């Protein structure tokens, strides 16, 4: 009897630590937050994960570069950046296990892009709409926008990244499209 009582008290204590957004995400798989830190978003995404994880199986995936404005780069730097972007394009069909389909931890974004804030992140009803702003060492902010559709068996998401404004000497804008669909079970 004491074990059950202690387990119940522990569960209540842990539940008290969750935000309303985390509780909603855990119950529904929906994420709807605005003006939060990347750490807070990470917690909400983790809470939603059980209801939103991609299903293992055979997946057809494609990453396509929709557009790239690299006007901030000149000469060899520009050629290297163009080559780097071209390497982002890929297409594959393969058997994917659950561990291969786990989402990236959004907190890793700050390791690459500096301090970030989430203006909005809405993932519900099969739709995704997100806006995240990052700045490294107080430099020109980079805005990352994501929009599209996501289910447990398919996704079609456009990701746009823009640093600076068109015409500025440090302006860079890249738009990628990620498409995937589960086509069956692995043999």
GROMACS .gro file of C-alpha atoms in nm:
model
  187
    1UNK     CA    1   0.000   0.000   0.000
    2UNK     CA    2   0.283   0.240   0.088
    3UNK     CA    3   0.446   0.180  -0.251
    4UNK     CA    4   0.132   0.284  -0.438
    5UNK     CA    5   0.087   0.589  -0.217
    6UNK     CA    6   0.450   0.694  -0.269
    7UNK     CA    7   0.425   0.636  -0.645
    8UNK     CA    8   0.105   0.845  -0.653
    9UNK     CA    9   0.266   1.127  -0.456
   10UNK     CA   10   0.572   1.119  -0.684
   11UNK     CA   11   0.349   1.135  -0.993
   12UNK     CA   12   0.160   1.433  -0.851
   13UNK     CA   13   0.485   1.610  -0.765
   14UNK     CA   14   0.619   1.558  -1.116
   15UNK     CA   15   0.291   1.669  -1.272
   16UNK     CA   16   0.315   1.989  -1.070
   17UNK     CA   17   0.644   2.068  -1.242
   18UNK     CA   18   0.491   2.061  -1.590
   19UNK     CA   19   0.366   2.378  -1.751
   20UNK     CA   20   0.012   2.396  -1.890
   21UNK     CA   21   0.159   2.373  -2.241
   22UNK     CA   22   0.350   2.055  -2.148
   23UNK     CA   23   0.038   1.895  -1.998
   24UNK     CA   24  -0.166   1.982  -2.307
   25UNK     CA   25   0.109   1.847  -2.535
   26UNK     CA   26   0.131   1.520  -2.339
   27UNK     CA   27  -0.247   1.472  -2.355
   28UNK     CA   28  -0.305   1.572  -2.719
   29UNK     CA   29   0.029   1.574  -2.901
   30UNK     CA   30  -0.041   1.938  -2.992
   31UNK     CA   31   0.216   2.214  -2.942
   32UNK     CA   32   0.104   2.577  -2.929
   33UNK     CA   33   0.350   2.816  -2.765
   34UNK     CA   34   0.458   3.175  -2.823
   35UNK     CA   35   0.737   3.394  -2.689
   36UNK     CA   36   0.923   3.112  -2.513
   37UNK     CA   37   1.285   3.005  -2.485
   38UNK     CA   38   1.424   2.714  -2.684
   39UNK     CA   39   1.455   2.522  -2.356
   40UNK     CA   40   1.083   2.570  -2.282
   41UNK     CA   41   0.993   2.463  -2.638
   42UNK     CA   42   1.214   2.155  -2.599
   43UNK     CA   43   1.019   2.048  -2.290
   44UNK     CA   44   0.684   2.089  -2.466
   45UNK     CA   45   0.805   1.898  -2.774
   46UNK     CA   46   0.931   1.619  -2.549
   47UNK     CA   47   0.592   1.601  -2.376
   48UNK     CA   48   0.415   1.569  -2.715
   49UNK     CA   49   0.659   1.311  -2.853
   50UNK     CA   50   0.465   0.995  -2.760
   51UNK     CA   51   0.174   1.109  -2.976
   52UNK     CA   52   0.375   1.260  -3.263
   53UNK     CA   53   0.673   1.031  -3.328
   54UNK     CA   54   0.714   0.912  -3.683
   55UNK     CA   55   0.621   0.548  -3.733
   56UNK     CA   56   0.904   0.307  -3.812
   57UNK     CA   57   0.895   0.144  -4.154
   58UNK     CA   58   1.002   0.206  -4.511
   59UNK     CA   59   1.033   0.580  -4.570
   60UNK     CA   60   1.078   0.772  -4.894
   61UNK     CA   61   1.242   1.106  -4.814
   62UNK     CA   62   1.363   1.402  -5.015
   63UNK     CA   63   1.542   1.724  -4.925
   64UNK     CA   64   1.524   1.994  -5.192
   65UNK     CA   65   1.679   2.340  -5.203
   66UNK     CA   66   1.396   2.571  -5.312
   67UNK     CA   67   1.604   2.889  -5.325
   68UNK     CA   68   1.929   3.040  -5.203
   69UNK     CA   69   2.039   3.403  -5.193
   70UNK     CA   70   2.405   3.407  -5.099
   71UNK     CA   71   2.477   3.769  -5.191
   72UNK     CA   72   2.675   3.817  -4.866
   73UNK     CA   73   2.942   3.578  -4.992
   74UNK     CA   74   3.198   3.664  -5.261
   75UNK     CA   75   3.441   3.463  -5.471
   76UNK     CA   76   3.566   3.135  -5.324
   77UNK     CA   77   3.351   3.175  -5.012
   78UNK     CA   78   3.040   3.192  -5.228
   79UNK     CA   79   3.142   2.887  -5.432
   80UNK     CA   80   3.204   2.690  -5.111
   81UNK     CA   81   2.865   2.792  -4.971
   82UNK     CA   82   2.687   2.702  -5.296
   83UNK     CA   83   2.852   2.359  -5.290
   84UNK     CA   84   2.755   2.311  -4.926
   85UNK     CA   85   2.392   2.392  -5.009
   86UNK     CA   86   2.392   2.156  -5.309
   87UNK     CA   87   2.506   1.875  -5.078
   88UNK     CA   88   2.187   1.929  -4.874
   89UNK     CA   89   1.983   1.789  -5.163
   90UNK     CA   90   1.917   1.420  -5.126
   91UNK     CA   91   1.660   1.153  -5.188
   92UNK     CA   92   1.633   0.807  -5.038
   93UNK     CA   93   1.410   0.510  -4.970
   94UNK     CA   94   1.509   0.302  -4.669
   95UNK     CA   95   1.392   0.106  -4.369
   96UNK     CA   96   1.390   0.337  -4.067
   97UNK     CA   97   1.383   0.212  -3.709
   98UNK     CA   98   1.224   0.410  -3.424
   99UNK     CA   99   1.561   0.540  -3.299
  100UNK     CA  100   1.644   0.670  -3.649
  101UNK     CA  101   1.319   0.867  -3.662
  102UNK     CA  102   1.356   1.052  -3.332
  103UNK     CA  103   1.338   1.427  -3.379
  104UNK     CA  104   1.645   1.641  -3.332
  105UNK     CA  105   1.665   1.817  -2.999
  106UNK     CA  106   1.569   2.179  -3.072
  107UNK     CA  107   1.822   2.291  -2.808
  108UNK     CA  108   2.099   2.198  -3.054
  109UNK     CA  109   1.994   2.499  -3.261
  110UNK     CA  110   2.152   2.732  -3.005
  111UNK     CA  111   2.486   2.552  -3.031
  112UNK     CA  112   2.497   2.646  -3.398
  113UNK     CA  113   2.305   2.973  -3.418
  114UNK     CA  114   2.365   3.138  -3.080
  115UNK     CA  115   2.098   3.264  -2.840
  116UNK     CA  116   1.749   3.189  -2.975
  117UNK     CA  117   1.393   3.283  -2.889
  118UNK     CA  118   1.074   3.124  -3.016
  119UNK     CA  119   0.818   3.376  -3.139
  120UNK     CA  120   0.573   3.093  -3.212
  121UNK     CA  121   0.567   2.719  -3.255
  122UNK     CA  122   0.233   2.565  -3.346
  123UNK     CA  123   0.209   2.198  -3.440
  124UNK     CA  124  -0.148   2.076  -3.434
  125UNK     CA  125  -0.409   1.938  -3.667
  126UNK     CA  126  -0.131   1.806  -3.890
  127UNK     CA  127   0.001   2.157  -3.956
  128UNK     CA  128   0.329   2.320  -3.853
  129UNK     CA  129   0.393   2.694  -3.823
  130UNK     CA  130   0.705   2.815  -3.645
  131UNK     CA  131   0.919   3.126  -3.616
  132UNK     CA  132   1.250   3.127  -3.427
  133UNK     CA  133   1.501   3.412  -3.406
  134UNK     CA  134   1.869   3.351  -3.323
  135UNK     CA  135   2.166   3.580  -3.280
  136UNK     CA  136   2.529   3.491  -3.223
  137UNK     CA  137   2.734   3.730  -3.010
  138UNK     CA  138   2.481   4.010  -3.065
  139UNK     CA  139   2.529   3.996  -3.442
  140UNK     CA  140   2.267   4.019  -3.714
  141UNK     CA  141   1.970   3.802  -3.618
  142UNK     CA  142   1.883   3.494  -3.820
  143UNK     CA  143   1.514   3.415  -3.857
  144UNK     CA  144   1.409   3.054  -3.911
  145UNK     CA  145   1.056   2.991  -4.035
  146UNK     CA  146   0.903   2.646  -4.075
  147UNK     CA  147   0.563   2.565  -4.222
  148UNK     CA  148   0.389   2.267  -4.371
  149UNK     CA  149   0.222   1.943  -4.279
  150UNK     CA  150   0.334   1.670  -4.041
  151UNK     CA  151   0.175   1.343  -3.937
  152UNK     CA  152   0.316   1.019  -3.801
  153UNK     CA  153   0.337   0.878  -4.156
  154UNK     CA  154   0.419   1.180  -4.375
  155UNK     CA  155   0.562   1.530  -4.378
  156UNK     CA  156   0.602   1.816  -4.621
  157UNK     CA  157   0.780   2.107  -4.454
  158UNK     CA  158   0.943   2.421  -4.591
  159UNK     CA  159   1.220   2.571  -4.380
  160UNK     CA  160   1.335   2.924  -4.457
  161UNK     CA  161   1.641   3.081  -4.297
  162UNK     CA  162   1.720   3.448  -4.345
  163UNK     CA  163   2.000   3.660  -4.201
  164UNK     CA  164   1.978   4.035  -4.253
  165UNK     CA  165   1.754   4.209  -4.504
  166UNK     CA  166   1.770   4.199  -4.885
  167UNK     CA  167   2.029   4.450  -5.003
  168UNK     CA  168   2.228   4.438  -4.676
  169UNK     CA  169   2.590   4.328  -4.720
  170UNK     CA  170   2.536   4.034  -4.479
  171UNK     CA  171   2.207   3.912  -4.629
  172UNK     CA  172   2.172   3.535  -4.673
  173UNK     CA  173   1.842   3.357  -4.740
  174UNK     CA  174   1.794   2.985  -4.793
  175UNK     CA  175   1.473   2.789  -4.832
  176UNK     CA  176   1.462   2.409  -4.811
  177UNK     CA  177   1.177   2.165  -4.852
  178UNK     CA  178   1.173   1.829  -4.671
  179UNK     CA  179   0.925   1.570  -4.793
  180UNK     CA  180   0.876   1.220  -4.659
  181UNK     CA  181   0.621   0.944  -4.645
  182UNK     CA  182   0.600   0.601  -4.492
  183UNK     CA  183   0.532   0.346  -4.766
  184UNK     CA  184   0.523   0.018  -4.573
  185UNK     CA  185   0.678  -0.206  -4.312
  186UNK     CA  186   1.036  -0.324  -4.312
  187UNK     CA  187   1.096  -0.685  -4.407
   0.00000   0.00000   0.00000
